[in-house]
Amino acid sequence: MPPFIRSDLAQLTAYTSHPESAEQPAQVDQLDTNECPYDLPEHLKEKLAWTYQQQISTNRYPEGSHVELKQAIAAYVRETSTLSCSADAISVGNGSDELIRSLLIATCLGGQGSILVAAPTFSMYGILAQTLGIPVVTAPRHDDFSMDLEAAQAAISAPADAPIRTVFVVHPNSPTGNPLTAAEIAWLKSLPEEILVVVDEAYFEFSQQTLAAEVQHRTNWVILRTFSKAFRLAAHRVGYAIATPELAHVLEKVRLPYNLPAMSLAAAELAMSQRHELLQTIPEAVAERDHLYQALAQFPGLQLWPSAANFIYLRASSAEATAKLAQDLKRQGTSIRHTGGGLRITIGSPAENQRTIAHVQLALEAS
Ligand SMILES: *Cc1c(COP(=O)(O)O)cnc(C)c1O
């Protein structure tokens, strides 16, 4: 590394979304990043193309305050929760990844604090914290992947130079698919107001469970959502935070100016206005998830966990067998994510899910 680079960045590796595998066939089912299997409907793509041609001047910066998009998001939040959400309670990011980084900057940067996560969970909290030199404290989970709350509480109570300032949870968790339990929610509610609670609801449209209403009474809670999963806009990188207007305003202070490209802004606005059509794929995803779960549960030697999201988490009989299953699936053209000692398999189209089942069967028969 060049000598002017921070030495603590030496052990970090750059994030790779689809690690290349030499033996992978040309046709691959991409079931490793939890996207929706379906592109935007043709008529909506045409509408976006029209917007690009007729309404976007590429020489001009995009609208930088996101007013209309925030109003549309606030209406969607009101429609799906009891929160009396207004546009000033929303901040929009270049993916929720940007919002995670903004929250870290706003709470922990410069030796001000550490973050707490329970492993396995979404890797970006730890990765982004490390890039900012923010310490990451990891609590364990039980066999059902609920958090070990005693350990989490002990971590928070332990004296430290950089006390825990922010707790990140996913509801339902990735990669394991479990929603927060009543005990976990009660514990999060018990945290003092000098600790920020971040509830990442990236999979809300699949789980239909939200803690958005808590933001009404809790100044130290923020909900994160994304357009990358149910709304089929991963290509456009749009996420949003639901918070108190005070916290949303802080997020506005630390974000980059013009953080959303004009096309992404247009795509997210379109998704909000056409949400009923776009979300018509959700019942199929939920039914396919349950079908895939039932089918995979038939194979001896596989351990599966119930999922409230658009993916399933499983392990084979040992760590070696799990790693081998991941390799065998990739070789057959089913790309899945091997993380946290298990495999996270995205729910794809019915045809993709059939191939997943067939490829798992072949892999297990061969071993
Ligand atoms: C996919 C995912 C996101 C989405 O991130 P974007 O940057 O909005 O694409 C956020 N959190 C979790 C837990 C996810 O799985």
Coordinates of C-alpha atoms and ligand atoms in Angstrom, one line a residue:
M1 CA 0.0 0.0 0.0
P2 CA 1.2 3.6 -0.6
P3 CA 2.8 5.0 2.5
F4 CA 0.2 7.9 2.7
I5 CA -2.7 5.4 3.2
R6 CA -4.1 4.7 6.7
S7 CA -2.4 1.5 7.9
D8 CA -5.7 0.2 9.3
L9 CA -7.0 -0.1 5.7
A10 CA -4.4 -2.8 4.9
Q11 CA -6.4 -5.8 6.0
L12 CA -9.6 -4.6 4.2
T13 CA -10.6 -6.2 0.9
A14 CA -12.7 -4.5 -1.7
Y15 CA -16.4 -5.7 -1.8
T16 CA -17.1 -8.0 -4.7
S17 CA -20.8 -8.7 -5.5
H18 CA -20.5 -11.9 -7.6
P19 CA -17.1 -13.5 -6.9
E20 CA -15.9 -15.1 -10.2
S21 CA -15.6 -18.8 -10.4
A22 CA -13.6 -20.3 -13.2
E23 CA -15.8 -23.4 -13.6
Q24 CA -19.0 -21.5 -13.7
P25 CA -21.2 -22.2 -16.8
A26 CA -22.2 -19.4 -19.2
Q27 CA -25.8 -19.3 -18.0
V28 CA -26.0 -18.6 -14.3
D29 CA -29.0 -18.1 -12.0
Q30 CA -28.0 -15.1 -10.0
L31 CA -29.4 -16.0 -6.6
D32 CA -26.7 -14.4 -4.4
T33 CA -27.8 -10.8 -4.0
N34 CA -31.6 -11.0 -3.1
E35 CA -32.8 -9.0 -6.1
C36 CA -36.2 -9.4 -7.6
P37 CA -36.0 -11.9 -10.5
Y38 CA -38.0 -9.5 -12.7
D39 CA -36.9 -6.4 -14.5
L40 CA -39.3 -3.4 -14.6
P41 CA -42.4 -4.0 -16.8
E42 CA -41.8 -2.9 -20.4
H43 CA -44.3 0.0 -20.3
L44 CA -42.6 1.5 -17.2
K45 CA -39.2 1.2 -18.7
E46 CA -40.6 3.1 -21.7
K47 CA -41.9 5.7 -19.4
L48 CA -38.5 6.1 -17.8
A49 CA -36.9 6.3 -21.2
W50 CA -39.4 9.0 -22.2
T51 CA -38.5 10.9 -19.0
Y52 CA -34.8 10.7 -19.9
Q53 CA -35.4 12.0 -23.4
Q54 CA -38.0 14.7 -22.6
Q55 CA -37.4 15.9 -19.1
I56 CA -33.8 15.4 -18.0
S57 CA -31.2 17.9 -19.2
T58 CA -27.9 16.0 -18.8
N59 CA -25.9 19.2 -18.5
R60 CA -27.9 20.2 -15.3
Y61 CA -27.4 18.8 -11.8
P62 CA -30.4 16.8 -10.6
E63 CA -32.9 18.2 -8.2
G64 CA -30.9 18.1 -5.0
S65 CA -33.4 18.2 -2.2
H66 CA -35.6 15.2 -3.3
V67 CA -38.8 16.9 -2.3
E68 CA -41.2 15.0 -4.5
L69 CA -39.6 11.7 -3.9
K70 CA -39.7 12.3 -0.1
Q71 CA -43.4 13.2 -0.2
A72 CA -44.2 10.0 -2.2
I73 CA -42.2 7.9 0.3
A74 CA -43.9 9.5 3.2
A75 CA -47.3 8.7 1.7
Y76 CA -46.1 5.0 1.2
V77 CA -44.9 4.9 4.8
R78 CA -48.3 6.3 6.1
E79 CA -50.1 3.7 3.9
T80 CA -48.1 0.8 5.5
S81 CA -47.8 1.8 9.1
T82 CA -49.4 3.9 11.8
L83 CA -46.6 6.5 11.6
S84 CA -47.9 10.0 10.8
C85 CA -44.9 10.4 8.5
S86 CA -44.1 13.6 6.6
A87 CA -41.5 14.4 4.0
D88 CA -39.2 16.1 6.5
A89 CA -38.9 12.7 8.4
I90 CA -37.3 11.1 5.3
S91 CA -33.7 11.2 3.9
V92 CA -32.8 9.6 0.6
G93 CA -29.5 7.9 -0.1
N94 CA -27.5 6.4 -2.9
G95 CA -28.6 3.0 -1.8
S96 CA -29.2 2.4 1.9
D97 CA -25.5 1.8 2.0
E98 CA -25.0 5.6 1.7
L99 CA -27.4 6.1 4.6
I100 CA -25.5 3.5 6.7
R101 CA -22.3 5.4 6.1
S102 CA -24.0 8.7 6.9
L103 CA -25.3 7.3 10.2
L104 CA -21.8 6.1 11.0
I105 CA -20.3 9.5 10.2
A106 CA -23.0 11.3 12.3
T107 CA -22.6 9.1 15.4
C108 CA -19.3 7.3 15.7
L109 CA -16.6 9.1 13.6
G110 CA -13.4 10.4 15.2
G111 CA -13.3 8.1 18.2
Q112 CA -16.8 9.1 19.3
G113 CA -18.2 5.6 19.4
S114 CA -18.4 2.0 18.3
I115 CA -21.1 0.0 16.7
L116 CA -22.8 -3.2 17.8
V117 CA -23.9 -5.9 15.4
A118 CA -25.0 -9.6 16.0
A119 CA -23.3 -12.0 13.7
P120 CA -24.2 -13.3 11.2
T121 CA -25.8 -10.2 9.8
F122 CA -25.5 -7.8 6.8
S123 CA -21.8 -7.3 6.2
M124 CA -22.0 -3.6 5.2
Y125 CA -22.3 -2.3 8.7
G126 CA -18.9 -3.7 9.7
I127 CA -17.3 -3.0 6.4
L128 CA -18.3 0.7 6.2
A129 CA -17.4 1.1 9.9
Q130 CA -14.0 -0.2 9.3
T131 CA -13.4 2.1 6.3
L132 CA -14.1 5.0 8.7
G133 CA -11.9 3.6 11.5
I134 CA -14.9 2.9 13.7
P135 CA -14.6 -0.2 16.0
V136 CA -17.1 -3.0 15.5
V137 CA -18.3 -5.0 18.5
T138 CA -19.9 -8.3 17.6
A139 CA -22.5 -10.1 19.8
P140 CA -23.3 -13.8 19.2
R141 CA -26.7 -15.3 18.2
H142 CA -28.5 -18.3 19.5
D143 CA -29.2 -21.5 17.4
D144 CA -32.4 -19.9 16.1
F145 CA -30.4 -16.8 15.1
S146 CA -32.1 -14.5 17.7
M147 CA -29.6 -12.3 19.4
D148 CA -27.8 -13.3 22.6
L149 CA -29.2 -10.3 24.5
E150 CA -27.2 -10.9 27.6
A151 CA -24.0 -10.7 25.6
A152 CA -25.3 -7.7 23.7
Q153 CA -26.2 -5.9 27.0
A154 CA -22.8 -6.8 28.5
A155 CA -21.1 -5.3 25.4
I156 CA -23.0 -2.1 25.9
S157 CA -22.4 -1.9 29.6
A158 CA -18.7 -2.6 29.3
P159 CA -16.5 0.4 29.9
A160 CA -14.7 1.4 26.7
D161 CA -12.8 4.3 25.1
A162 CA -15.4 4.4 22.3
P163 CA -18.7 3.4 23.9
I164 CA -21.3 1.7 21.7
R165 CA -23.2 4.6 20.0
T166 CA -25.1 2.7 17.4
V167 CA -26.8 -0.7 17.2
F168 CA -27.6 -2.2 13.8
V169 CA -30.3 -4.8 13.4
V170 CA -32.0 -6.2 10.2
H171 CA -35.7 -7.0 10.4
P172 CA -35.9 -9.7 9.1
N173 CA -32.1 -10.5 9.3
S174 CA -29.9 -11.1 6.4
P175 CA -28.5 -13.8 5.8
T176 CA -30.7 -15.8 8.2
G177 CA -34.3 -14.5 7.4
N178 CA -35.6 -14.3 11.0
P179 CA -37.6 -11.3 12.0
L180 CA -36.9 -9.6 15.4
T181 CA -38.5 -11.4 18.3
A182 CA -40.6 -9.7 21.0
A183 CA -37.7 -10.0 23.4
E184 CA -35.3 -8.4 20.9
I185 CA -37.7 -5.6 20.3
A186 CA -38.2 -5.0 24.0
W187 CA -34.4 -4.9 24.5
L188 CA -33.9 -2.4 21.7
K189 CA -36.6 -0.3 23.3
S190 CA -34.8 -0.4 26.6
L191 CA -31.6 1.1 25.1
P192 CA -30.9 4.7 26.4
E193 CA -31.5 7.6 24.1
E194 CA -27.8 8.2 23.7
I195 CA -27.6 5.0 21.7
L196 CA -29.0 5.1 18.1
V197 CA -31.0 2.1 17.1
V198 CA -30.9 1.4 13.3
V199 CA -33.6 -1.0 12.1
D200 CA -32.9 -2.1 8.6
E201 CA -36.1 -3.1 6.9
A202 CA -34.7 -3.9 3.4
Y203 CA -37.1 -6.9 3.2
F204 CA -40.2 -5.1 4.6
E205 CA -42.3 -5.8 1.5
F206 CA -41.8 -9.5 1.9
S207 CA -42.2 -9.7 5.7
Q208 CA -44.9 -7.1 6.0
Q209 CA -43.5 -6.4 9.5
T210 CA -42.4 -2.9 10.3
L211 CA -41.2 -0.9 13.4
A212 CA -41.7 2.4 11.6
A213 CA -44.3 3.5 14.2
E214 CA -41.6 3.5 16.9
V215 CA -40.0 6.5 15.3
Q216 CA -43.1 8.6 16.5
H217 CA -42.0 8.2 20.1
R218 CA -38.3 7.4 20.0
T219 CA -35.9 10.1 19.0
N220 CA -33.0 7.5 18.9
W221 CA -34.6 5.1 16.3
V222 CA -34.2 5.1 12.5
I223 CA -35.7 2.8 10.0
L224 CA -33.8 2.0 6.7
R225 CA -35.5 0.8 3.5
T226 CA -34.4 0.3 0.0
F227 CA -35.7 0.3 -3.6
S228 CA -33.2 -2.5 -4.5
K229 CA -35.2 -5.5 -3.5
A230 CA -39.1 -5.6 -3.8
F231 CA -39.2 -2.5 -6.0
R232 CA -36.8 -4.0 -8.6
L233 CA -34.5 -1.0 -8.8
A234 CA -31.1 -2.4 -7.7
A235 CA -29.5 -0.8 -10.8
H236 CA -30.5 2.6 -9.7
R237 CA -29.2 2.6 -6.1
V238 CA -31.9 4.3 -4.0
G239 CA -32.6 3.8 -0.3
Y240 CA -34.3 5.9 2.4
A241 CA -34.3 6.5 6.1
I242 CA -37.4 7.1 8.2
A243 CA -36.5 9.1 11.3
T244 CA -37.5 12.1 13.4
P245 CA -37.3 15.3 11.4
E246 CA -34.3 16.2 13.6
L247 CA -32.3 13.1 12.8
A248 CA -33.4 13.3 9.1
H249 CA -32.0 16.8 9.0
V250 CA -28.7 15.5 10.3
L251 CA -28.6 12.9 7.6
E252 CA -29.2 15.7 5.1
K253 CA -26.2 17.6 6.5
V254 CA -23.7 14.8 6.1
R255 CA -24.8 13.4 2.7
L256 CA -23.1 14.3 -0.5
P257 CA -24.8 17.1 -2.6
Y258 CA -26.7 15.7 -5.6
N259 CA -26.3 12.2 -4.2
L260 CA -29.0 10.7 -6.4
P261 CA -28.5 10.8 -10.2
A262 CA -31.4 12.2 -12.1
M263 CA -32.4 8.9 -13.6
S264 CA -32.4 7.2 -10.2
L265 CA -34.6 10.0 -8.8
A266 CA -37.0 9.5 -11.7
A267 CA -37.0 5.7 -11.3
A268 CA -37.7 5.8 -7.6
E269 CA -40.5 8.4 -8.1
L270 CA -42.0 6.1 -10.8
A271 CA -41.7 3.1 -8.5
M272 CA -43.6 4.9 -5.8
S273 CA -46.4 6.0 -8.1
Q274 CA -46.7 2.5 -9.6
R275 CA -46.1 0.7 -6.4
H276 CA -49.3 -1.4 -6.6
E277 CA -48.3 -2.8 -9.9
L278 CA -44.7 -3.4 -8.9
L279 CA -45.5 -5.1 -5.7
Q280 CA -47.7 -7.7 -7.5
T281 CA -44.7 -10.0 -7.6
I282 CA -44.6 -10.2 -3.8
P283 CA -47.2 -13.0 -3.3
E284 CA -45.4 -15.1 -5.9
A285 CA -42.1 -14.6 -4.1
V286 CA -43.6 -15.6 -0.8
A287 CA -45.3 -18.6 -2.2
E288 CA -42.1 -19.7 -4.0
R289 CA -40.1 -19.2 -0.8
D290 CA -42.5 -21.5 1.0
H291 CA -42.4 -24.0 -1.8
L292 CA -38.6 -24.0 -2.0
Y293 CA -38.4 -24.4 1.8
Q294 CA -40.7 -27.4 1.7
A295 CA -38.7 -29.0 -1.2
L296 CA -35.3 -28.4 0.4
A297 CA -36.5 -29.6 3.8
Q298 CA -37.0 -33.1 2.2
F299 CA -33.2 -33.5 1.7
P300 CA -31.6 -35.3 4.7
G301 CA -28.5 -33.6 6.0
L302 CA -29.8 -30.0 5.2
Q303 CA -30.7 -27.7 8.1
L304 CA -33.0 -24.9 7.2
W305 CA -34.4 -21.9 9.0
P306 CA -37.8 -20.3 8.4
S307 CA -37.5 -17.0 6.5
A308 CA -39.7 -13.9 6.4
A309 CA -37.7 -12.4 3.5
N310 CA -37.0 -13.3 -0.2
F311 CA -34.2 -15.8 0.6
I312 CA -33.6 -19.0 2.5
Y313 CA -30.7 -19.8 4.8
L314 CA -29.4 -23.3 5.2
R315 CA -26.5 -25.4 6.3
A316 CA -25.3 -28.9 5.3
S317 CA -24.1 -31.4 7.8
S318 CA -20.7 -29.8 8.4
A319 CA -18.8 -26.6 7.5
E320 CA -16.9 -28.6 4.8
A321 CA -20.1 -30.1 3.4
T322 CA -21.7 -26.6 3.3
A323 CA -18.6 -25.2 1.4
K324 CA -18.8 -28.1 -1.0
L325 CA -22.5 -27.6 -1.6
A326 CA -21.8 -23.9 -2.4
Q327 CA -19.1 -24.9 -4.9
D328 CA -21.3 -27.6 -6.5
L329 CA -24.2 -25.2 -6.9
K330 CA -22.0 -22.6 -8.5
R331 CA -20.5 -25.2 -10.9
Q332 CA -24.1 -26.1 -12.0
G333 CA -25.0 -22.5 -12.5
T334 CA -26.8 -21.6 -9.3
S335 CA -24.9 -18.7 -7.8
I336 CA -25.7 -18.4 -4.1
R337 CA -24.0 -16.6 -1.1
H338 CA -21.9 -18.6 1.3
T339 CA -21.8 -16.5 4.4
G340 CA -21.9 -16.9 8.2
G341 CA -21.3 -20.6 7.9
G342 CA -24.3 -21.2 5.7
L343 CA -25.8 -20.6 2.3
R344 CA -28.2 -17.8 1.5
I345 CA -30.3 -18.6 -1.5
T346 CA -32.4 -15.9 -3.1
I347 CA -35.9 -16.8 -4.2
G348 CA -35.9 -16.5 -8.0
S349 CA -38.5 -17.1 -10.7
P350 CA -40.3 -20.4 -10.5
A351 CA -38.0 -21.9 -13.2
E352 CA -34.9 -20.7 -11.3
N353 CA -36.2 -22.2 -8.1
Q354 CA -36.9 -25.5 -9.8
R355 CA -33.3 -25.5 -11.0
T356 CA -32.1 -24.7 -7.4
I357 CA -33.9 -27.8 -6.1
A358 CA -32.5 -30.0 -9.0
H359 CA -29.0 -28.7 -8.5
V360 CA -29.1 -29.2 -4.7
Q361 CA -30.4 -32.8 -5.3
L362 CA -27.5 -33.5 -7.8
A363 CA -25.0 -32.1 -5.4
L364 CA -26.2 -34.1 -2.4
E365 CA -26.4 -37.3 -4.5
A366 CA -22.8 -36.9 -5.6
S367 CA -21.5 -36.4 -2.1
Ligands
LIG1 C1 -29.9 -5.5 0.2 C2 -29.8 -4.9 1.5 C3 -29.8 -3.5 1.6 C4 -29.9 -2.7 0.4 O1 -28.8 -1.8 0.2 P1 -28.9 -0.8 -1.0 O2 -27.6 0.0 -0.8 O3 -30.1 0.1 -0.8 O4 -28.9 -1.5 -2.3 C5 -29.7 -2.9 2.8 N1 -29.7 -3.7 3.9 C6 -29.8 -5.0 3.9 C7 -29.8 -5.8 5.1 C8 -29.8 -5.7 2.6 O5 -29.9 -7.0 2.6

